[in-house]
Amino acid sequence: MNQKVVICQDLPSELQVFLEGMSYDKLFVLTDMNTHEKCYPLVKEVPLLRDAPVITVEAGDTHKSLEALSSIWMRLSSEGATRHSVLLNLGGGMVTDMGGFAGATFKRGIRTINVPTTLMASVDAAVGGKTGVNFNGLKNEIGAFYPPECVFIDCEFLRTLDRDNILSGYAEMIKHGLISSMEVYTSVMLYDIDTMNYRYLNQLVAQSVAVKEEFVAKDPKEQNIRKALNFGHTVGHAYESLSFRKNAPLLHGHAVAAGIISELYLSHKLCGFPMEKLSQVVYYIKEYYRPFAFSCDDYDALYELMTHDKKNEAGIINFTLLGGVGDVRINQQVSRAHILESLDFYRESWGG
C-alpha cells in the first residue's frame, strides 16, 4: 500500500509542498455543499489550488450515488482531465469514498489526495484505500480498493463539526481501541467528549489512524486480518440501512456504536469476551449516544440486510468478533438465533 498519511501542523503549507513535489497537468478539487462553504476557505489560499476547478456535489450519504458519481466524471471530462490529472477530495467519508472511486475509474485511474474534514473520515473512510458508492439500497455496494497518494489530517477542521458528527467518528475510534490493545482502548474510553480537548483529540486521531494503517498494511485487499476493521459493522450496517428505510437516518458512526453493542454481546456469548469490559463499553456508548429505536417486527429485515454483507461467503453471515481487547477472531459464523439475541441485547441495554 503506497499511501502517505500526514498529521498536519500547518495544512496549507504542507499541502503546497506536497503538490510542488508532484507532476500533473491539471488539479481538481471535489467538495460537497457543506465542505465547500466551511472547509474550502481553509485550503483555497494554497497557491497551487487557487485556479483548480471545484466540483461540488450534494451533501449526505443519500447522495453517494451513481448519479452523483456520473456528474463528477462529466465535470472531469468536460474540464479536460487526463490520466495525468489529480483529484483532491475535501470532505467527509462520503466525499472521500466517492471521489476515490471517481479517481479509480476515470480514464482507468487518476491520482487522488484525501483531505478529510470529519472525524469519521480522518480515522476511517479517508485512510486505507476503500472507495465506493451506494447502490440498490446497500452501502458501498459498488467500489474498488484504490489508495490515495496522500491523506492530510488536520483536526482544525473538527472545530466546524457538530456534536453528532464528532460522535460518529468517535465510534470508529472505540472500535480501533477494542481491536488493538488495552493501552489504546483505555485512552479512548477515558476521553471526555463533553470537554472536547482538540489538541489531545489530535493525538488520539493519530493513534487511531496508526491502528488502521497497521491492519491495512498487513492485508490491503481484506483477504484476512484486515477484516478486524469490520468489527461492529455487520450489525451496524444493517441498523444504518434500516434507519434509512424508516426515514430516520443514522449517521454511520452512530450505527456502528449500536453495532458494537450487539457484536460485543456475540463476542461474549461465542468467544468469551469479558462481561466487565462489555458493560464498560455499553456504559460509555449510552453516556454519549442516543438509542436507535426498532422493534421485533424489524428483526427479519435486519437479518436480511446482514445477508448482503460483503464479508459473507456462500450465504453464511460472517462476523469479526473479539475474545478480549485486541483478541480478534475473524470469519466467525453466527446462527440466526444468536444474531436475534444480539438485537434483543441492544434494545434491553436501553431498557427497550
CSV table of C-alpha atoms in Angstrom, one decimal:
chain,number,residue,atom,x,y,z
A,1,MET,CA,0.0,0.0,0.0
A,2,ASN,CA,1.7,3.1,-1.2
A,3,GLN,CA,-0.1,5.7,0.9
A,4,LYS,CA,1.3,8.5,3.0
A,5,VAL,CA,-0.6,9.9,5.9
A,6,VAL,CA,0.3,13.4,7.3
A,7,ILE,CA,-1.0,14.6,10.7
A,8,CYS,CA,-0.8,18.3,9.9
A,9,GLN,CA,0.6,21.1,11.9
A,10,ASP,CA,0.0,23.6,9.1
A,11,LEU,CA,-2.2,22.2,6.4
A,12,PRO,CA,-1.9,24.9,3.7
A,13,SER,CA,1.9,24.9,3.7
A,14,GLU,CA,2.2,21.1,3.9
A,15,LEU,CA,-0.3,20.7,1.1
A,16,GLN,CA,1.6,23.2,-1.1
A,17,VAL,CA,4.9,21.4,-0.5
A,18,PHE,CA,3.4,18.0,-1.4
A,19,LEU,CA,1.8,19.4,-4.6
A,20,GLU,CA,5.0,21.0,-5.6
A,21,GLY,CA,6.6,17.6,-5.5
A,22,MET,CA,4.0,16.0,-7.8
A,23,SER,CA,3.9,16.0,-11.5
A,24,TYR,CA,0.5,16.6,-13.0
A,25,ASP,CA,-1.3,18.5,-15.8
A,26,LYS,CA,-4.5,19.6,-14.0
A,27,LEU,CA,-5.6,19.7,-10.4
A,28,PHE,CA,-9.3,19.4,-9.4
A,29,VAL,CA,-11.0,19.8,-6.0
A,30,LEU,CA,-14.1,17.8,-5.0
A,31,THR,CA,-16.3,19.1,-2.2
A,32,ASP,CA,-19.9,18.8,-1.1
A,33,MET,CA,-22.2,21.7,-0.3
A,34,ASN,CA,-21.1,21.8,3.4
A,35,THR,CA,-17.4,21.5,2.9
A,36,HIS,CA,-17.4,24.0,0.1
A,37,GLU,CA,-18.8,26.6,2.5
A,38,LYS,CA,-17.0,25.6,5.7
A,39,CYS,CA,-13.7,23.9,4.7
A,40,TYR,CA,-12.7,25.1,1.2
A,41,PRO,CA,-11.8,28.6,2.5
A,42,LEU,CA,-9.1,26.9,4.7
A,43,VAL,CA,-7.3,25.5,1.6
A,44,LYS,CA,-8.2,27.8,-1.3
A,45,GLU,CA,-5.2,30.1,-0.4
A,46,VAL,CA,-2.8,27.3,-1.2
A,47,PRO,CA,-1.1,28.8,-4.3
A,48,LEU,CA,-1.4,25.6,-6.4
A,49,LEU,CA,-5.1,25.3,-5.6
A,50,ARG,CA,-6.1,28.8,-6.5
A,51,ASP,CA,-7.0,28.1,-10.1
A,52,ALA,CA,-8.2,24.5,-9.6
A,53,PRO,CA,-11.7,23.8,-10.8
A,54,VAL,CA,-14.0,22.9,-7.9
A,55,ILE,CA,-16.6,20.1,-8.4
A,56,THR,CA,-19.4,20.3,-5.7
A,57,VAL,CA,-21.9,17.6,-5.0
A,58,GLU,CA,-24.9,17.5,-2.7
A,59,ALA,CA,-24.0,16.6,0.9
A,60,GLY,CA,-25.1,13.5,2.7
A,61,ASP,CA,-24.8,9.7,2.3
A,62,THR,CA,-28.0,9.5,0.3
A,63,HIS,CA,-26.1,11.4,-2.5
A,64,LYS,CA,-23.3,8.8,-2.6
A,65,SER,CA,-24.9,7.5,-5.7
A,66,LEU,CA,-24.2,6.6,-9.4
A,67,GLU,CA,-25.9,9.9,-10.4
A,68,ALA,CA,-23.6,12.0,-8.3
A,69,LEU,CA,-20.6,9.9,-9.5
A,70,SER,CA,-21.6,10.4,-13.1
A,71,SER,CA,-21.7,14.2,-12.5
A,72,ILE,CA,-18.1,14.1,-11.2
A,73,TRP,CA,-17.0,12.1,-14.3
A,74,MET,CA,-18.8,14.6,-16.5
A,75,ARG,CA,-17.1,17.6,-15.0
A,76,LEU,CA,-13.7,15.9,-15.2
A,77,SER,CA,-14.3,15.1,-18.8
A,78,SER,CA,-15.6,18.5,-19.8
A,79,GLU,CA,-12.8,20.3,-18.0
A,80,GLY,CA,-10.2,18.3,-19.9
A,81,ALA,CA,-8.9,15.9,-17.1
A,82,THR,CA,-6.4,13.3,-18.4
A,83,ARG,CA,-4.7,10.3,-16.8
A,84,HIS,CA,-2.1,12.8,-15.6
A,85,SER,CA,-4.6,14.9,-13.6
A,86,VAL,CA,-5.1,14.8,-9.8
A,87,LEU,CA,-8.3,14.9,-7.8
A,88,LEU,CA,-8.2,16.3,-4.3
A,89,ASN,CA,-11.1,15.1,-2.2
A,90,LEU,CA,-12.0,17.7,0.5
A,91,GLY,CA,-14.8,16.3,2.7
A,92,GLY,CA,-16.1,13.6,4.9
A,93,GLY,CA,-16.4,9.9,4.2
A,94,MET,CA,-19.0,10.4,1.5
A,95,VAL,CA,-16.7,12.7,-0.5
A,96,THR,CA,-13.5,10.6,0.0
A,97,ASP,CA,-15.4,7.4,-0.8
A,98,MET,CA,-17.0,8.7,-4.0
A,99,GLY,CA,-14.1,10.9,-5.0
A,100,GLY,CA,-11.8,7.9,-4.6
A,101,PHE,CA,-14.0,5.8,-6.8
A,102,ALA,CA,-14.3,8.5,-9.4
A,103,GLY,CA,-10.5,8.7,-9.4
A,104,ALA,CA,-10.2,4.9,-9.6
A,105,THR,CA,-12.4,4.7,-12.6
A,106,PHE,CA,-11.9,7.9,-14.7
A,107,LYS,CA,-9.5,7.1,-17.6
A,108,ARG,CA,-8.9,3.8,-15.7
A,109,GLY,CA,-7.4,5.7,-12.8
A,110,ILE,CA,-6.2,9.2,-11.9
A,111,ARG,CA,-4.3,10.0,-8.7
A,112,THR,CA,-6.2,11.3,-5.7
A,113,ILE,CA,-5.4,13.1,-2.5
A,114,ASN,CA,-7.7,13.0,0.5
A,115,VAL,CA,-8.2,15.9,2.9
A,116,PRO,CA,-10.8,14.5,5.4
A,117,THR,CA,-12.9,17.2,7.1
A,118,THR,CA,-14.7,15.0,9.6
A,119,LEU,CA,-13.6,12.8,12.5
A,120,MET,CA,-15.1,9.8,10.7
A,121,ALA,CA,-13.2,10.4,7.5
A,122,SER,CA,-10.0,11.1,9.4
A,123,VAL,CA,-9.9,7.9,11.3
A,124,ASP,CA,-11.7,5.6,8.9
A,125,ALA,CA,-13.0,6.5,5.4
A,126,ALA,CA,-10.1,8.5,4.0
A,127,VAL,CA,-7.4,6.1,5.1
A,128,GLY,CA,-7.0,2.6,3.7
A,129,GLY,CA,-7.9,2.8,0.1
A,130,LYS,CA,-11.5,1.6,0.2
A,131,THR,CA,-13.7,3.6,-2.2
A,132,GLY,CA,-17.3,3.3,-3.4
A,133,VAL,CA,-20.9,4.4,-3.9
A,134,ASN,CA,-24.2,3.1,-2.5
A,135,PHE,CA,-26.3,1.1,-4.9
A,136,ASN,CA,-29.7,-0.7,-4.8
A,137,GLY,CA,-30.2,0.4,-1.2
A,138,LEU,CA,-27.0,-1.1,0.0
A,139,LYS,CA,-23.9,0.8,1.4
A,140,ASN,CA,-20.8,0.8,-0.7
A,141,GLU,CA,-22.1,-2.0,-3.0
A,142,ILE,CA,-20.0,-0.7,-5.9
A,143,GLY,CA,-16.4,0.2,-5.3
A,144,ALA,CA,-12.7,-0.5,-5.6
A,145,PHE,CA,-9.5,-0.7,-3.5
A,146,TYR,CA,-7.7,2.5,-4.6
A,147,PRO,CA,-5.4,4.2,-2.2
A,148,PRO,CA,-4.8,7.9,-2.4
A,149,GLU,CA,-1.4,9.4,-2.9
A,150,CYS,CA,-1.6,11.0,0.5
A,151,VAL,CA,-4.0,11.8,3.3
A,152,PHE,CA,-3.7,15.1,5.1
A,153,ILE,CA,-5.4,15.0,8.5
A,154,ASP,CA,-5.9,18.3,10.3
A,155,CYS,CA,-8.0,18.5,13.5
A,156,GLU,CA,-8.7,22.2,12.8
A,157,PHE,CA,-11.5,21.0,10.6
A,158,LEU,CA,-13.1,19.3,13.5
A,159,ARG,CA,-14.0,22.7,15.0
A,160,THR,CA,-16.5,23.0,12.2
A,161,LEU,CA,-18.3,19.8,13.2
A,162,ASP,CA,-21.4,19.5,15.4
A,163,ARG,CA,-21.5,17.0,18.3
A,164,ASP,CA,-23.3,14.3,16.3
A,165,ASN,CA,-20.5,14.2,13.7
A,166,ILE,CA,-17.8,14.1,16.4
A,167,LEU,CA,-19.6,11.2,18.0
A,168,SER,CA,-20.0,9.5,14.6
A,169,GLY,CA,-16.2,9.4,14.1
A,170,TYR,CA,-15.5,8.6,17.7
A,171,ALA,CA,-17.4,5.3,17.3
A,172,GLU,CA,-14.7,4.1,14.9
A,173,MET,CA,-12.0,5.1,17.5
A,174,ILE,CA,-13.8,3.0,20.1
A,175,LYS,CA,-13.7,0.1,17.6
A,176,HIS,CA,-9.9,0.7,17.0
A,177,GLY,CA,-9.4,0.6,20.7
A,178,LEU,CA,-11.2,-2.7,21.1
A,179,ILE,CA,-9.4,-4.4,18.2
A,180,SER,CA,-5.9,-3.2,19.1
A,181,SER,CA,-4.6,-3.1,22.7
A,182,MET,CA,-5.5,-2.2,26.3
A,183,GLU,CA,-3.4,0.9,26.0
A,184,VAL,CA,-5.3,2.3,23.0
A,185,TYR,CA,-8.6,1.1,24.4
A,186,THR,CA,-8.0,2.8,27.8
A,187,SER,CA,-7.1,6.1,26.2
A,188,VAL,CA,-10.2,6.1,24.0
A,189,MET,CA,-12.5,5.2,26.9
A,190,LEU,CA,-11.1,7.9,29.2
A,191,TYR,CA,-11.6,10.7,26.7
A,192,ASP,CA,-14.4,13.2,27.8
A,193,ILE,CA,-16.3,14.1,24.6
A,194,ASP,CA,-18.1,16.9,26.6
A,195,THR,CA,-14.9,18.9,27.2
A,196,MET,CA,-13.5,18.5,23.6
A,197,ASN,CA,-9.8,19.0,24.1
A,198,TYR,CA,-8.9,19.2,20.4
A,199,ARG,CA,-5.1,19.1,20.9
A,200,TYR,CA,-5.5,15.8,22.8
A,201,LEU,CA,-8.0,14.6,20.3
A,202,ASN,CA,-5.4,15.1,17.6
A,203,GLN,CA,-3.1,12.7,19.4
A,204,LEU,CA,-5.9,10.1,19.7
A,205,VAL,CA,-6.7,10.5,16.0
A,206,ALA,CA,-3.0,9.8,15.1
A,207,GLN,CA,-3.1,6.8,17.4
A,208,SER,CA,-6.4,5.6,15.7
A,209,VAL,CA,-5.0,6.1,12.2
A,210,ALA,CA,-1.9,4.1,13.1
A,211,VAL,CA,-4.2,1.2,14.2
A,212,LYS,CA,-6.0,1.2,10.9
A,213,GLU,CA,-2.8,1.5,8.9
A,214,GLU,CA,-1.3,-1.5,10.6
A,215,PHE,CA,-4.2,-3.7,9.7
A,216,VAL,CA,-4.3,-2.3,6.1
A,217,ALA,CA,-0.6,-2.8,5.6
A,218,LYS,CA,-0.8,-6.5,6.6
A,219,ASP,CA,-3.8,-7.1,4.4
A,220,PRO,CA,-4.6,-4.4,1.8
A,221,LYS,CA,-7.4,-6.3,0.0
A,222,GLU,CA,-9.2,-7.6,3.0
A,223,GLN,CA,-8.4,-11.3,2.5
A,224,ASN,CA,-7.6,-11.9,6.1
A,225,ILE,CA,-6.8,-9.9,9.2
A,226,ARG,CA,-8.0,-6.5,7.8
A,227,LYS,CA,-11.5,-7.9,8.5
A,228,ALA,CA,-10.8,-6.9,12.1
A,229,LEU,CA,-11.7,-3.4,11.0
A,230,ASN,CA,-15.2,-4.6,10.3
A,231,PHE,CA,-15.9,-5.2,14.0
A,232,GLY,CA,-19.3,-3.6,14.8
A,233,HIS,CA,-20.1,-3.2,11.1
A,234,THR,CA,-22.1,-6.3,10.2
A,235,VAL,CA,-24.9,-5.4,12.6
A,236,GLY,CA,-24.1,-1.7,12.4
A,237,HIS,CA,-24.6,-1.5,8.6
A,238,ALA,CA,-27.9,-3.3,9.0
A,239,TYR,CA,-29.0,-0.8,11.6
A,240,GLU,CA,-27.9,2.0,9.3
A,241,SER,CA,-29.7,0.7,6.3
A,242,LEU,CA,-32.9,0.1,8.4
A,243,SER,CA,-32.7,3.7,9.7
A,244,PHE,CA,-32.8,5.0,6.1
A,245,ARG,CA,-35.8,2.8,5.3
A,246,LYS,CA,-37.5,4.3,8.4
A,247,ASN,CA,-36.7,7.8,7.1
A,248,ALA,CA,-34.8,8.5,10.3
A,249,PRO,CA,-31.3,8.1,9.0
A,250,LEU,CA,-28.5,7.4,11.5
A,251,LEU,CA,-25.0,8.8,10.9
A,252,HIS,CA,-22.7,5.9,10.1
A,253,GLY,CA,-20.8,6.1,13.3
A,254,HIS,CA,-24.0,6.1,15.4
A,255,ALA,CA,-25.0,2.9,13.7
A,256,VAL,CA,-21.5,1.4,14.3
A,257,ALA,CA,-21.8,2.3,18.0
A,258,ALA,CA,-25.1,0.4,18.1
A,259,GLY,CA,-23.5,-2.4,16.1
A,260,ILE,CA,-20.6,-2.6,18.6
A,261,ILE,CA,-23.0,-3.3,21.5
A,262,SER,CA,-24.7,-6.1,19.6
A,263,GLU,CA,-21.4,-7.6,18.4
A,264,LEU,CA,-19.8,-7.4,21.8
A,265,TYR,CA,-22.7,-9.4,23.1
A,266,LEU,CA,-22.0,-12.0,20.4
A,267,SER,CA,-18.3,-11.9,21.3
A,268,HIS,CA,-19.2,-12.5,25.0
A,269,LYS,CA,-21.5,-15.4,24.2
A,270,LEU,CA,-19.4,-17.1,21.5
A,271,CYS,CA,-15.8,-16.1,22.2
A,272,GLY,CA,-15.7,-15.4,26.0
A,273,PHE,CA,-15.3,-11.6,25.7
A,274,PRO,CA,-15.3,-10.4,29.4
A,275,MET,CA,-18.6,-9.2,30.7
A,276,GLU,CA,-16.9,-6.4,32.7
A,277,LYS,CA,-15.4,-4.9,29.5
A,278,LEU,CA,-18.7,-5.4,27.7
A,279,SER,CA,-20.5,-3.4,30.5
A,280,GLN,CA,-17.9,-0.7,30.3
A,281,VAL,CA,-18.3,-0.1,26.6
A,282,VAL,CA,-22.2,-0.2,26.8
A,283,TYR,CA,-22.0,2.3,29.6
A,284,TYR,CA,-19.7,4.7,27.6
A,285,ILE,CA,-21.9,4.4,24.5
A,286,LYS,CA,-25.1,5.0,26.5
A,287,GLU,CA,-23.4,8.1,28.1
A,288,TYR,CA,-22.9,9.8,24.7
A,289,TYR,CA,-25.1,8.3,22.1
A,290,ARG,CA,-28.9,8.2,21.6
A,291,PRO,CA,-30.7,4.8,21.2
A,292,PHE,CA,-31.7,3.5,17.8
A,293,ALA,CA,-35.4,2.6,18.1
A,294,PHE,CA,-36.6,-0.6,16.4
A,295,SER,CA,-38.9,-3.4,17.4
A,296,CYS,CA,-39.2,-7.2,17.0
A,297,ASP,CA,-41.1,-6.5,13.8
A,298,ASP,CA,-37.8,-5.3,12.3
A,299,TYR,CA,-35.8,-8.4,13.0
A,300,ASP,CA,-36.4,-10.1,9.7
A,301,ALA,CA,-35.5,-7.0,7.8
A,302,LEU,CA,-32.3,-6.6,9.8
A,303,TYR,CA,-31.3,-10.2,9.3
A,304,GLU,CA,-31.9,-10.0,5.6
A,305,LEU,CA,-29.8,-6.8,5.4
A,306,MET,CA,-26.9,-8.7,7.1
A,307,THR,CA,-27.0,-11.4,4.4
A,308,HIS,CA,-25.8,-8.8,1.9
A,309,ASP,CA,-22.6,-8.0,3.9
A,310,LYS,CA,-19.5,-8.2,1.6
A,311,LYS,CA,-17.7,-10.5,4.1
A,312,ASN,CA,-20.2,-13.3,3.7
A,313,GLU,CA,-19.4,-16.5,1.9
A,314,ALA,CA,-21.9,-18.9,0.3
A,315,GLY,CA,-24.8,-17.4,2.1
A,316,ILE,CA,-23.2,-17.7,5.6
A,317,ILE,CA,-23.1,-14.4,7.6
A,318,ASN,CA,-19.5,-13.9,8.7
A,319,PHE,CA,-18.7,-11.8,11.7
A,320,THR,CA,-15.5,-10.4,13.2
A,321,LEU,CA,-15.7,-11.0,16.9
A,322,LEU,CA,-13.4,-10.5,19.9
A,323,GLY,CA,-12.2,-12.9,22.6
A,324,GLY,CA,-10.9,-9.8,24.6
A,325,VAL,CA,-9.5,-6.4,23.9
A,326,GLY,CA,-7.0,-6.9,21.0
A,327,ASP,CA,-8.0,-10.6,20.6
A,328,VAL,CA,-9.6,-10.6,17.1
A,329,ARG,CA,-11.5,-13.6,15.8
A,330,ILE,CA,-12.3,-13.2,12.1
A,331,ASN,CA,-14.7,-15.3,10.0
A,332,GLN,CA,-17.0,-16.2,12.9
A,333,GLN,CA,-20.2,-17.9,11.6
A,334,VAL,CA,-23.1,-16.9,13.8
A,335,SER,CA,-26.5,-18.6,13.9
A,336,ARG,CA,-29.7,-16.6,13.2
A,337,ALA,CA,-30.9,-17.3,16.8
A,338,HIS,CA,-27.7,-15.7,18.3
A,339,ILE,CA,-28.0,-12.8,15.9
A,340,LEU,CA,-31.6,-12.1,17.0
A,341,GLU,CA,-30.4,-12.4,20.7
A,342,SER,CA,-27.9,-9.7,20.0
A,343,LEU,CA,-30.7,-7.4,18.7
A,344,ASP,CA,-32.6,-8.2,21.9
A,345,PHE,CA,-29.5,-7.3,23.9
A,346,TYR,CA,-29.1,-3.9,22.2
A,347,ARG,CA,-32.7,-3.0,22.9
A,348,GLU,CA,-32.6,-4.3,26.5
A,349,SER,CA,-29.4,-2.2,27.1
A,350,TRP,CA,-31.5,0.9,26.6
A,351,GLY,CA,-34.4,-0.5,28.6
A,352,GLY,CA,-36.3,-1.2,25.3
